[in-house]
Coordinates of C-alpha atoms in Angstrom, one line a residue:
M1 CA -0.1 0.0 0.0
N2 CA 1.3 3.3 -1.1
R3 CA 0.6 5.6 1.9
Q4 CA 1.3 9.3 1.8
I5 CA 0.7 12.4 4.0
I6 CA 0.3 15.7 2.4
V7 CA 0.5 18.9 4.5
N8 CA -0.8 22.3 3.4
V9 CA 0.2 25.1 5.7
T10 CA -1.1 28.7 5.6
P11 CA -1.1 31.5 8.1
R12 CA -4.8 30.9 9.0
E13 CA -5.0 26.9 8.8
T14 CA -3.1 23.8 8.6
R15 CA -4.6 20.9 6.6
I16 CA -3.4 17.5 6.5
A17 CA -4.6 14.7 4.1
V18 CA -3.7 11.1 4.4
T19 CA -3.9 8.9 1.1
E20 CA -3.7 5.4 0.5
D21 CA -2.9 4.3 -3.1
G22 CA -3.9 7.8 -4.1
L23 CA -7.4 7.7 -2.4
L24 CA -8.0 10.3 0.2
M25 CA -8.9 8.4 3.5
E26 CA -8.1 10.9 6.2
F27 CA -8.3 14.7 6.5
R28 CA -7.7 16.9 9.5
I29 CA -7.8 20.7 9.7
E30 CA -6.7 23.1 12.4
R31 CA -7.9 26.7 12.4
E32 CA -8.0 27.5 16.0
E33 CA -6.1 26.7 19.2
R34 CA -6.7 23.0 20.0
V35 CA -8.7 22.4 23.3
V36 CA -8.7 18.3 23.4
G37 CA -5.6 17.2 25.4
G38 CA -5.1 20.5 27.1
I39 CA -4.6 20.4 30.9
Y40 CA -6.3 23.3 32.7
K41 CA -6.3 24.4 36.4
G42 CA -10.1 24.9 36.9
I43 CA -12.4 25.9 39.6
V44 CA -15.6 23.7 40.4
Q45 CA -18.7 26.0 39.8
N46 CA -21.7 23.5 40.2
V47 CA -22.0 20.0 42.0
L48 CA -25.1 18.2 40.7
P49 CA -25.9 15.1 42.7
G50 CA -28.8 14.2 40.5
M51 CA -26.4 13.8 37.5
D52 CA -23.6 12.7 39.5
A53 CA -21.5 15.3 37.7
A54 CA -20.2 18.8 38.1
F55 CA -19.3 21.8 35.9
V56 CA -15.9 23.2 36.2
D57 CA -14.8 26.7 34.9
I58 CA -11.5 26.2 32.9
G59 CA -11.6 29.5 31.4
L60 CA -13.3 28.7 28.1
E61 CA -16.5 30.0 26.9
R62 CA -18.7 27.4 28.5
N63 CA -18.1 25.4 31.7
A64 CA -16.6 22.0 31.3
F65 CA -18.6 18.8 32.3
L66 CA -16.9 16.5 34.8
Y67 CA -18.6 13.0 35.3
V68 CA -18.0 11.4 38.5
A69 CA -16.3 8.2 37.0
D70 CA -13.7 10.7 35.6
I71 CA -12.8 12.1 39.1
L72 CA -9.8 11.0 40.9
P73 CA -9.8 12.6 44.5
D74 CA -6.5 13.0 46.2
D75 CA -7.2 10.6 48.9
E76 CA -8.6 7.7 46.6
T77 CA -8.0 4.2 47.6
S78 CA -8.9 1.2 45.8
N79 CA -8.3 -2.6 45.7
G80 CA -5.5 -4.3 43.8
D81 CA -2.8 -1.9 42.9
G82 CA -4.2 1.2 44.2
S83 CA -4.8 2.8 40.8
P84 CA -8.2 4.3 39.7
A85 CA -8.1 1.9 36.7
S86 CA -8.4 -1.1 39.0
L87 CA -11.4 0.0 40.8
K88 CA -14.3 -2.5 40.4
R89 CA -17.7 -1.4 38.9
S90 CA -19.2 -1.7 42.2
D91 CA -16.8 0.7 43.8
L92 CA -17.5 3.3 40.9
R93 CA -21.3 3.2 41.3
R94 CA -20.8 3.7 45.2
R95 CA -18.9 7.0 44.6
K96 CA -21.1 10.2 45.0
I97 CA -20.1 13.4 43.3
K98 CA -21.0 15.5 46.6
D99 CA -18.4 13.5 48.7
L100 CA -15.7 14.1 46.1
L101 CA -16.1 17.8 45.2
R102 CA -17.5 21.1 46.5
P103 CA -18.1 24.4 44.8
G104 CA -15.0 26.8 44.7
Q105 CA -12.6 23.8 44.9
E106 CA -9.6 24.1 42.6
M107 CA -8.4 20.9 40.6
M108 CA -6.3 20.1 37.7
V109 CA -8.4 18.6 34.7
Q110 CA -7.6 17.5 31.1
V111 CA -10.1 17.9 28.3
I112 CA -11.0 14.5 26.8
K113 CA -13.8 15.6 24.5
G114 CA -14.0 19.0 22.8
P115 CA -17.0 21.4 22.9
R116 CA -19.8 20.5 20.4
G117 CA -22.8 22.6 19.6
T118 CA -24.2 24.0 22.7
K119 CA -22.3 21.5 24.9
G120 CA -19.1 22.4 26.7
S121 CA -16.1 20.3 26.9
R122 CA -15.7 17.1 28.9
V123 CA -12.9 16.8 31.3
S124 CA -11.2 14.2 33.5
S125 CA -9.0 14.5 36.5
R126 CA -7.4 11.4 35.1
I127 CA -4.4 13.0 33.3
A128 CA -2.6 11.3 30.4
L129 CA 0.6 12.6 28.4
P130 CA 0.8 10.8 25.1
G131 CA 4.2 10.1 23.6
R132 CA 5.1 8.3 20.4
S133 CA 5.3 4.7 22.0
V134 CA 3.8 5.2 25.3
V135 CA 1.3 7.3 27.4
L136 CA 2.3 8.3 30.8
M137 CA -0.3 8.9 33.5
P138 CA 0.9 10.9 36.4
T139 CA -2.3 10.3 38.4
G140 CA -2.3 6.6 37.8
N141 CA -0.3 3.6 39.0
H142 CA -1.1 0.8 36.8
L143 CA 0.4 -0.6 33.5
G144 CA -1.5 -1.5 30.3
V145 CA -0.7 -2.8 26.7
S146 CA -2.4 -1.9 23.6
R147 CA -5.3 -4.3 22.6
K148 CA -4.2 -3.9 19.0
I149 CA -0.9 -5.9 19.8
E150 CA -2.3 -9.4 19.1
S151 CA 0.8 -11.5 19.7
R152 CA 0.9 -12.9 23.3
T153 CA 4.5 -13.4 23.3
E154 CA 5.0 -9.5 22.2
R155 CA 2.4 -8.5 24.8
E156 CA 4.4 -10.3 27.6
R157 CA 7.7 -8.8 26.4
L158 CA 6.3 -5.3 26.5
R159 CA 4.8 -5.7 29.9
K160 CA 8.2 -6.9 31.3
I161 CA 9.7 -3.8 29.8
G162 CA 7.0 -1.5 31.0
E163 CA 7.5 -2.8 34.6
K164 CA 11.3 -1.8 34.5
I165 CA 10.7 1.7 32.8
R166 CA 7.5 2.8 34.7
P167 CA 8.3 5.6 37.1
D168 CA 7.2 5.1 40.8
G169 CA 3.8 6.6 41.3
F170 CA 3.0 6.9 37.4
G171 CA 0.8 4.8 35.3
L172 CA 1.9 3.6 31.8
I173 CA 0.3 2.4 28.7
M174 CA 2.2 0.7 25.9
R175 CA 0.8 2.0 22.6
T176 CA 0.6 -0.1 19.4
E177 CA 3.8 1.7 18.1
C178 CA 5.7 0.0 20.9
E179 CA 5.6 -3.3 19.0
G180 CA 9.1 -4.4 18.1
R181 CA 10.8 -1.4 20.0
T182 CA 13.7 -1.8 22.4
D183 CA 14.2 -1.0 25.9
E184 CA 16.1 2.1 25.2
D185 CA 13.7 3.5 22.7
L186 CA 10.9 3.2 25.2
R187 CA 12.8 4.4 28.1
S188 CA 13.8 7.7 26.4
D189 CA 10.0 8.3 25.5
V190 CA 9.1 7.8 29.3
E191 CA 11.9 10.2 30.3
Y192 CA 10.9 12.8 27.8
L193 CA 7.1 12.7 29.1
E194 CA 8.5 12.9 32.7
V195 CA 10.2 16.3 31.8
E196 CA 6.9 17.5 30.3
W197 CA 5.0 16.6 33.4
A198 CA 7.4 18.5 35.6
K199 CA 6.8 21.5 33.5
V200 CA 3.1 21.1 33.8
V201 CA 3.4 20.8 37.5
K202 CA 5.5 24.0 37.6
A203 CA 3.2 25.9 35.6
A204 CA 0.2 25.1 37.8
K205 CA 1.9 26.2 40.9
R206 CA 2.5 29.6 39.5
T207 CA -0.9 30.0 37.7
R208 CA -4.0 31.2 39.0
A209 CA -7.2 29.4 38.1
P210 CA -9.1 29.1 35.9
A211 CA -6.1 28.8 33.2
L212 CA -4.4 26.6 30.8
V213 CA -1.3 25.1 32.0
Y214 CA -0.4 22.6 29.1
R215 CA -1.5 22.7 25.4
D216 CA -1.2 19.5 23.3
E217 CA 1.2 19.9 20.4
S218 CA 0.4 21.2 16.9
L219 CA -1.7 19.3 14.3
L220 CA 1.4 18.4 12.4
Y221 CA 3.2 17.2 15.6
R222 CA 0.4 15.0 16.5
T223 CA 0.2 13.7 13.0
L224 CA 4.0 12.6 13.2
R225 CA 3.5 11.2 16.6
D226 CA 0.2 9.4 16.3
I227 CA -0.6 8.6 12.5
V228 CA 2.9 7.9 10.9
T229 CA 3.9 4.3 10.9
E230 CA 6.5 2.3 8.8
D231 CA 4.2 2.0 6.0
V232 CA 4.2 5.9 5.3
Q233 CA 6.2 6.3 2.3
K234 CA 6.3 10.0 1.9
I235 CA 5.3 13.1 4.1
I236 CA 5.1 16.2 1.8
I237 CA 5.1 19.6 3.2
D238 CA 4.6 23.0 1.5
D239 CA 6.0 25.2 4.2
P240 CA 9.7 25.6 4.8
D241 CA 9.4 26.4 8.5
E242 CA 7.0 23.5 9.4
F243 CA 9.4 21.3 7.2
E244 CA 12.2 22.2 9.4
K245 CA 10.1 21.7 12.5
A246 CA 8.9 18.1 11.2
H247 CA 12.6 17.1 10.6
A248 CA 13.2 18.1 14.4
V249 CA 10.3 16.3 15.6
A250 CA 11.1 13.2 13.5
E251 CA 14.8 13.2 15.0
Q252 CA 13.0 13.1 18.4
V253 CA 10.3 10.5 18.0
M254 CA 11.3 8.4 14.9
P255 CA 14.9 9.1 13.4
D256 CA 14.5 7.1 10.4
L257 CA 11.5 9.2 9.4
Q258 CA 13.6 12.1 8.4
E259 CA 14.5 10.6 4.9
R260 CA 10.8 10.5 4.0
I261 CA 9.9 14.0 4.7
F262 CA 10.0 16.2 1.6
L263 CA 9.5 20.0 0.9
Y264 CA 7.0 20.8 -1.8
D265 CA 7.8 24.0 -3.8
G266 CA 5.8 23.6 -6.9
E267 CA 3.9 26.7 -8.4
V268 CA 0.6 24.5 -8.4
P269 CA -1.0 24.6 -4.9
I270 CA -0.2 21.2 -3.3
F271 CA -3.6 19.9 -2.7
D272 CA -4.4 20.7 -6.4
Q273 CA -1.2 18.8 -7.4
Y274 CA -2.3 15.7 -5.5
N275 CA -5.9 15.9 -6.6
I276 CA -6.9 16.4 -3.1
E277 CA -9.0 19.6 -3.3
K278 CA -11.7 18.1 -5.5
D279 CA -12.5 15.4 -2.9
L280 CA -12.6 18.0 -0.2
E281 CA -15.2 19.7 -2.0
R282 CA -17.4 16.7 -1.8
L283 CA -17.1 16.5 2.0
I284 CA -19.9 18.6 2.8
L285 CA -22.3 16.7 0.2
Q286 CA -25.0 14.5 1.8
K287 CA -24.8 12.0 -1.3
V288 CA -21.9 10.0 -2.0
W289 CA -21.7 8.2 -5.3
L290 CA -20.1 4.8 -5.7
R291 CA -18.3 3.4 -8.8
S292 CA -20.9 0.8 -9.4
G293 CA -23.8 3.6 -9.6
A294 CA -25.0 2.9 -6.0
Y295 CA -24.8 5.9 -3.6
L296 CA -24.8 6.5 0.1
V297 CA -26.9 9.4 1.8
I298 CA -25.2 10.7 4.9
D299 CA -27.2 12.6 7.4
E300 CA -25.0 14.1 10.5
M301 CA -27.2 15.1 13.4
E302 CA -26.4 16.0 16.9
A303 CA -27.6 12.8 18.4
V304 CA -27.0 10.2 15.6
T305 CA -25.6 9.9 12.0
A306 CA -27.5 7.9 9.6
I307 CA -26.2 6.4 6.6
D308 CA -28.5 5.0 3.9
I309 CA -27.4 2.9 1.1
N310 CA -29.4 3.0 -2.3
T311 CA -28.8 0.9 -5.5
G312 CA -29.1 4.0 -7.6
K313 CA -28.0 3.4 -11.0
L314 CA -26.8 -0.3 -10.3
V315 CA -28.7 -2.6 -12.4
G316 CA -26.5 -5.7 -11.8
T317 CA -25.8 -8.5 -14.2
T318 CA -27.1 -11.7 -12.9
N319 CA -29.7 -11.7 -10.2
L320 CA -31.3 -9.4 -7.6
A321 CA -29.7 -11.0 -4.5
D322 CA -26.2 -10.8 -6.2
T323 CA -26.8 -7.1 -7.1
I324 CA -27.7 -6.2 -3.7
L325 CA -24.8 -8.1 -2.2
A326 CA -22.3 -6.3 -4.5
A327 CA -23.8 -2.9 -3.5
N328 CA -23.7 -3.6 0.0
M329 CA -20.1 -4.8 -0.1
E330 CA -18.9 -1.8 -1.9
A331 CA -21.1 0.4 0.4
A332 CA -19.2 -1.0 3.5
D333 CA -15.8 0.0 2.1
E334 CA -17.1 3.5 1.5
V335 CA -18.8 3.9 4.8
G336 CA -15.7 2.9 6.5
R337 CA -13.8 5.6 4.3
Q338 CA -16.2 8.2 5.0
L339 CA -16.2 7.7 8.8
R340 CA -12.4 8.2 8.8
L341 CA -12.4 11.0 6.2
R342 CA -15.4 13.2 8.0
D343 CA -14.1 12.0 11.5
I344 CA -17.7 11.1 12.4
G345 CA -18.3 9.9 16.0
G346 CA -21.0 9.1 18.4
I347 CA -23.8 6.8 17.4
I348 CA -23.8 5.7 13.8
V349 CA -26.7 3.7 12.1
V350 CA -26.2 2.3 8.7
D351 CA -29.2 1.1 6.6
F352 CA -27.7 -1.6 4.1
I353 CA -30.0 -2.6 1.4
D354 CA -32.2 -5.5 2.6
M355 CA -30.9 -8.9 2.1
T356 CA -33.0 -12.1 2.6
S357 CA -30.0 -14.6 2.5
A358 CA -28.4 -15.1 6.1
S359 CA -25.0 -15.9 4.5
D360 CA -25.0 -12.7 2.5
K361 CA -25.7 -10.8 5.7
K362 CA -22.9 -12.6 7.3
K363 CA -20.5 -11.8 4.4
V364 CA -21.4 -8.0 4.5
L365 CA -21.0 -7.8 8.4
T366 CA -17.7 -9.6 8.5
H367 CA -16.3 -7.2 5.6
F368 CA -17.5 -4.3 7.4
Q369 CA -15.8 -5.4 10.6
N370 CA -12.5 -5.7 8.7
V371 CA -12.9 -2.3 7.2
L372 CA -13.5 -0.7 10.6
S373 CA -10.6 -2.6 12.0
R374 CA -8.2 -0.3 10.0
D375 CA -9.8 2.6 11.7
R376 CA -7.6 4.2 14.5
A377 CA -10.6 5.4 16.3
R378 CA -12.3 3.0 18.6
T379 CA -15.3 1.4 17.2
R380 CA -18.0 -1.1 18.5
I381 CA -20.4 -2.7 16.1
G382 CA -23.7 -4.6 16.4
R383 CA -25.2 -7.3 14.2
I384 CA -27.4 -6.6 11.2
S385 CA -31.0 -6.4 12.2
S386 CA -34.0 -8.0 10.2
L387 CA -34.3 -4.6 8.7
G388 CA -30.9 -4.4 7.3
L389 CA -29.8 -2.0 10.0
V390 CA -26.2 -1.9 11.6
E391 CA -25.6 0.1 14.8
L392 CA -22.1 1.0 15.8
T393 CA -20.4 3.6 17.9
R394 CA -17.0 5.6 16.9
K395 CA -15.1 7.3 19.5
R396 CA -15.7 11.1 19.4
T397 CA -13.2 13.6 20.7
G398 CA -14.8 16.9 19.1
E399 CA -16.4 18.1 16.0
S400 CA -16.4 16.2 12.9
V401 CA -14.6 17.7 9.8
T402 CA -17.8 18.6 8.1
E403 CA -19.0 20.5 11.4
S404 CA -15.6 22.3 11.5
I405 CA -15.6 23.6 8.0
T406 CA -19.4 24.5 7.8
S407 CA -21.9 26.4 9.7
S408 CA -25.4 26.3 10.5
C409 CA -27.6 27.7 7.7
P410 CA -28.9 31.0 8.7
T411 CA -32.2 30.5 6.7
C412 CA -33.2 27.0 8.0
T413 CA -31.1 27.3 11.2
G414 CA -29.8 23.8 10.9
R415 CA -33.0 22.0 10.1
G416 CA -32.0 21.3 6.6
R417 CA -35.6 22.2 5.3
V418 CA -37.3 25.5 4.8
P419 CA -41.1 26.0 4.5
S420 CA -42.3 25.8 0.9
S421 CA -43.4 28.8 -1.1
Q422 CA -47.1 27.7 -0.7
T423 CA -46.7 27.5 3.2
V424 CA -45.2 31.0 3.3
S425 CA -47.9 32.5 1.1
L426 CA -50.7 31.2 3.5
W427 CA -48.5 32.6 6.2
V428 CA -49.0 36.0 4.4
E429 CA -52.6 35.5 3.9
R430 CA -53.3 35.1 7.6
D431 CA -51.0 37.8 8.5
L432 CA -52.9 40.1 6.2
R433 CA -56.3 39.3 7.7
R434 CA -54.8 40.2 11.2
E435 CA -53.7 43.7 9.8
L436 CA -57.0 44.4 8.5
A437 CA -57.6 46.9 11.5
Q438 CA -54.7 49.1 10.2
A439 CA -55.6 52.4 8.5
G440 CA -55.3 52.6 4.6
N441 CA -57.0 50.7 1.8
A442 CA -53.9 48.9 0.5
F443 CA -51.2 46.6 1.6
L444 CA -47.7 46.2 0.1
V445 CA -46.1 42.7 0.5
E446 CA -42.4 42.0 -0.2
C447 CA -41.3 38.5 -0.3
S448 CA -39.2 36.1 -2.4
Q449 CA -40.0 35.5 -6.1
A450 CA -41.4 32.0 -5.4
V451 CA -43.7 33.1 -2.6
C452 CA -44.8 36.1 -5.1
E453 CA -45.8 33.6 -7.5
A454 CA -47.7 31.4 -5.1
I455 CA -49.7 34.5 -3.6
I456 CA -50.6 35.6 -7.1
G457 CA -51.5 32.3 -8.7
P458 CA -52.2 31.2 -12.2
D459 CA -53.0 34.3 -14.1
G460 CA -53.5 36.4 -10.9
E461 CA -56.6 34.2 -9.7
N462 CA -55.5 33.9 -6.2
V463 CA -54.5 37.4 -5.6
E464 CA -57.8 38.8 -7.0
E465 CA -59.7 36.4 -4.8
L466 CA -57.7 37.6 -1.8
E467 CA -58.4 41.4 -2.6
H468 CA -62.1 40.8 -2.8
S469 CA -61.9 38.9 0.5
L470 CA -59.8 41.6 2.3
R471 CA -61.4 44.4 0.5
R472 CA -58.1 46.0 0.0
A473 CA -55.7 46.4 -3.0
L474 CA -52.6 44.3 -2.9
F475 CA -49.2 45.4 -4.1
I476 CA -46.9 42.4 -4.4
R477 CA -43.2 42.9 -4.8
S478 CA -40.3 40.5 -5.3
N479 CA -37.4 41.1 -3.2
P480 CA -34.3 38.9 -4.1
T481 CA -32.5 39.7 -0.7
L482 CA -35.3 38.1 1.1
G483 CA -35.3 34.2 2.1
Q484 CA -38.1 31.9 1.1
D485 CA -39.5 32.2 4.6
E486 CA -39.1 36.0 4.9
Y487 CA -41.5 38.5 4.0
T488 CA -42.7 42.1 5.0
I489 CA -46.3 43.7 5.1
A490 CA -46.8 47.3 5.1
S491 CA -50.2 49.1 5.1
G492 CA -51.0 52.4 3.2
T493 CA -53.0 53.9 0.5
I494 CA -53.2 52.9 -3.2
E495 CA -51.8 56.3 -3.9
D496 CA -48.8 56.0 -1.8
F497 CA -47.9 52.6 -3.3
E498 CA -48.5 53.8 -7.0
R499 CA -46.2 56.7 -6.3
K500 CA -43.4 54.2 -5.6
A501 CA -43.9 52.8 -9.1
M502 CA -43.7 56.1 -10.9
G503 CA -41.1 56.0 -13.8
Y504 CA -42.3 53.0 -15.5
R505 CA -44.3 52.9 -18.8
R506 CA -47.6 51.8 -17.6
A507 CA -49.0 51.5 -21.1
Q508 CA -46.7 48.6 -21.8
V509 CA -47.2 46.8 -18.6
L510 CA -50.8 46.6 -18.9
E511 CA -50.6 44.0 -21.5
C512 CA -48.1 41.8 -19.6
N513 CA -49.1 38.5 -18.0
V514 CA -48.7 38.4 -14.3
R515 CA -47.3 35.1 -14.2
E516 CA -44.7 35.7 -16.9
S517 CA -43.7 38.8 -15.2
V518 CA -42.8 37.0 -12.2
L519 CA -41.0 34.3 -13.9
Q520 CA -38.5 36.9 -15.7
G521 CA -36.5 37.2 -12.7
P522 CA -34.9 40.6 -11.6
S523 CA -35.7 43.2 -14.1
K524 CA -37.4 46.7 -14.4
A525 CA -40.8 45.4 -15.2
V526 CA -44.0 46.3 -13.3
G527 CA -47.3 44.2 -13.7
W528 CA -50.6 45.9 -13.2
T529 CA -54.1 44.4 -12.9
D530 CA -57.4 46.0 -13.0
S531 CA -57.6 45.5 -9.3
G532 CA -54.8 48.1 -8.7
Y533 CA -51.8 45.9 -7.5
F534 CA -48.4 45.6 -9.3
I535 CA -45.5 43.3 -9.4
E536 CA -42.2 44.9 -9.3
L537 CA -39.0 42.8 -10.1
V538 CA -35.9 44.7 -9.4
D539 CA -32.2 44.2 -8.2
G540 CA -32.5 46.9 -5.5
E541 CA -34.6 49.7 -4.5
P542 CA -37.6 50.7 -6.9

């Protein structure tokens, strides 16, 4: 597999793309200071016994959420080796938030999940400092080995090494990158993290809460630390300063990586050169087409992400069962890719095309599990239900990629739907009836072009009936600056509103068809009817 990492650096953002055999598989972007992984000296603001949780002021816009299971009190004792990790479930259930924290108390916490939507960050007092090969836990006292290391012999070897290099009073986790590493390599990683922790402690002593005392490294550093493995052929960076920093980091965490780091100095932007920009443009689309003609529909919501698979243009060549199986197998690959690419987390429901054969269901589920096993994020997957649904969870640490590069639509406020033109036209009618008590013998309505057409109706039938019903003259004006669900109603006299239309040649407009006038789009045309209303289509003020 040809695995490459492409890095684009500008003053306002850093973008990192991971490709496998030329196909974009992962994308990360950093525009603001990173919150996740940061260590803060905070102040407990509220203790909520009913939720077994507390809110902690760490100096951010919203208070952070601290759950009782993530609290490590100073006087904690437990069974076994004395570490919080060795606490039994029964011990955790007996812990009460009111016995552990009090308002006004200062404490050190680490952000484990970034803010999302209206929710603040989630924090823990169980601090972890990640290195290239190990994770040092200053508040722990146990040793763990990554579950992704499957060899029992290797796990035992690493456990023995870990017992030798683990500092007294610290916990240690041997990461997947430990596999095959020597004692000296792992020891140097631990010593570096010990120095970092000493800096954190020193900063906390001289800092007044709430405040940040340690920030996780930059996106490029974290990529080199967490993503880069021996199968990465090239790391290509388009910024000379970041190129030099990457070399310095590589010398520290992975010396043999330096010869695979290259500086890009071409005239064509680096993401255009490697055909990444086009893929990124499709990241915000709901519909993802597959090569076979089938497609996915991805709906990201706050509580759940739903992914629907449709056959689309796929017609198959043999029989229906084989066609559906082929579509589902291809979709499983693309769903796994999209989860990594968009960094979608939380609860995910995948609606595969219904299969009647139990063996076909097993094939799809097994294939899907293999695809998800290549994901660095922790995932848990259930069975295929009788309706063809698969439920899974994927670890979420913050906003997904699409959430970080998009914002809520100001027109629909994130609903993804707006009222139809017919619905809005009926809103206008109801509001006009409410305004009948106003002085004057005419109304001026400004709304979008589609709503104008709905109010007027074919050949002006709707608006004429409305005029007779209201016993008022109606002046309808299309305003291209208004959204489909926006409109204004003004009360006045026919003379007032006619005066606004001065300057147009009324003789020509008398012959124009009202519906055609609306459909012309922005223009200087005024449509009159015998009842005394007009339609004005202009780019700006009349």
